[in-house]
Coordinates of C-alpha atoms in Angstrom, one line a residue:
M1 CA -33.1 -0.4 6.3
N2 CA -31.2 -3.7 6.6
L3 CA -31.3 -4.2 2.8
E4 CA -30.0 -0.7 2.2
M5 CA -27.1 -1.3 4.6
Q6 CA -26.3 -4.6 2.9
Q7 CA -26.3 -2.8 -0.5
F8 CA -24.1 0.0 0.9
K9 CA -21.6 -2.6 2.1
A10 CA -21.7 -4.5 -1.2
D11 CA -21.1 -1.4 -3.2
F12 CA -18.4 -0.2 -0.7
F13 CA -16.5 -3.5 -1.0
K14 CA -16.8 -3.5 -4.8
A15 CA -15.1 -0.2 -4.8
L16 CA -12.2 -1.7 -2.8
A17 CA -12.0 -4.7 -5.1
H18 CA -9.0 -3.7 -7.0
P19 CA -5.3 -4.0 -5.9
L20 CA -4.4 -0.5 -7.3
R21 CA -7.3 1.1 -5.3
I22 CA -6.1 -0.7 -2.2
R23 CA -2.6 0.6 -2.7
I24 CA -3.9 4.1 -3.3
L25 CA -5.8 3.9 0.0
E26 CA -2.7 2.6 1.8
L27 CA -0.8 5.6 0.5
L28 CA -3.5 8.1 1.5
A29 CA -3.6 6.5 5.0
E30 CA 0.0 7.9 5.4
G31 CA -1.2 11.4 4.4
D32 CA -2.9 13.4 1.7
K33 CA -1.3 13.3 -1.8
N34 CA -1.8 14.6 -5.3
V35 CA -2.0 12.4 -8.4
N36 CA 1.7 12.9 -9.3
E37 CA 2.8 11.8 -5.8
I38 CA 0.6 8.7 -5.9
Q39 CA 1.8 7.9 -9.5
T40 CA 5.5 8.2 -8.4
L41 CA 5.0 6.1 -5.3
I42 CA 3.1 3.4 -7.1
G43 CA 5.2 3.5 -10.3
S44 CA 2.0 3.5 -12.4
E45 CA 0.7 5.5 -15.3
G46 CA -1.3 8.6 -14.6
S47 CA -4.3 7.3 -16.4
A48 CA -4.5 4.1 -14.3
V49 CA -4.2 6.1 -11.1
S50 CA -6.8 8.7 -12.2
Q51 CA -9.2 6.0 -13.2
Q52 CA -9.0 4.3 -9.8
L53 CA -9.3 7.6 -8.0
T54 CA -12.4 8.3 -10.0
V55 CA -14.0 5.1 -8.7
L56 CA -12.9 5.9 -5.1
R57 CA -14.4 9.4 -5.4
A58 CA -17.6 8.1 -6.9
K59 CA -18.1 5.9 -3.9
N60 CA -17.2 8.7 -1.5
I61 CA -14.2 6.8 -0.2
V62 CA -11.8 9.6 -1.0
Y63 CA -12.2 13.3 -1.9
G64 CA -10.2 15.8 -3.7
T65 CA -9.4 19.4 -2.7
K66 CA -8.3 21.9 -5.4
D67 CA -4.9 23.5 -4.6
G68 CA -4.0 25.7 -7.5
N69 CA -3.8 23.5 -10.5
R70 CA -3.4 20.3 -8.4
V71 CA -6.0 18.2 -6.6
I72 CA -5.0 16.9 -3.2
Y73 CA -6.6 13.5 -2.4
S74 CA -7.6 12.5 1.1
L75 CA -9.5 9.7 2.8
R76 CA -13.1 10.7 3.5
D77 CA -13.3 8.6 6.6
P78 CA -10.3 7.9 8.9
M79 CA -11.8 4.5 9.7
I80 CA -10.5 3.3 6.3
V81 CA -7.1 3.1 8.0
E82 CA -8.5 0.7 10.6
L83 CA -10.3 -1.3 7.9
L84 CA -7.0 -1.8 6.0
S85 CA -5.3 -2.8 9.2
V86 CA -8.0 -5.4 10.0
A87 CA -7.8 -6.7 6.4
K88 CA -4.1 -7.2 6.9
Q89 CA -4.7 -9.0 10.2
I90 CA -7.2 -11.3 8.5
F91 CA -4.7 -12.1 5.7
N92 CA -2.0 -12.9 8.3
N93 CA -4.5 -15.2 10.2
H94 CA -5.2 -17.0 6.9
L95 CA -1.4 -17.3 6.2
V96 CA -0.8 -18.7 9.7
D97 CA -3.6 -21.3 9.1
T98 CA -2.2 -22.2 5.7
I99 CA 1.3 -22.6 7.1
S100 CA -0.1 -24.8 9.9
L101 CA -1.9 -27.0 7.4
L102 CA 1.2 -27.4 5.3
D103 CA 3.2 -28.3 8.4
K104 CA 0.6 -31.0 9.2
I105 CA 0.7 -32.4 5.7
G106 CA 4.5 -32.4 5.8
D107 CA 4.5 -34.3 9.2
E108 CA 2.1 -36.9 7.7
N109 CA 4.4 -37.5 4.7
N110 CA 7.4 -38.1 6.9

């Protein structure tokens, strides 16, 4: 069971390992959107957005619901919003540590 969980986590994080996929998730965290809305907000080609949505769908991170001739994308699990928030907090912590280190180096050189 433990190995299966580790494999799930590894596959899950691989699916998140692309800046465009993260941006798509951030947009979907604000609410459901179709491909055209995502493309417009990102300012990217449709094929690039579609490719990344395919990866996210394959890993069951997002799902699409048919609405006429459009597909509306949604986060499969609302915990993704929390995960993105925690990732931002970790980034900020690293940034604070880096600034602190640079300050110490600057103080030593003066």
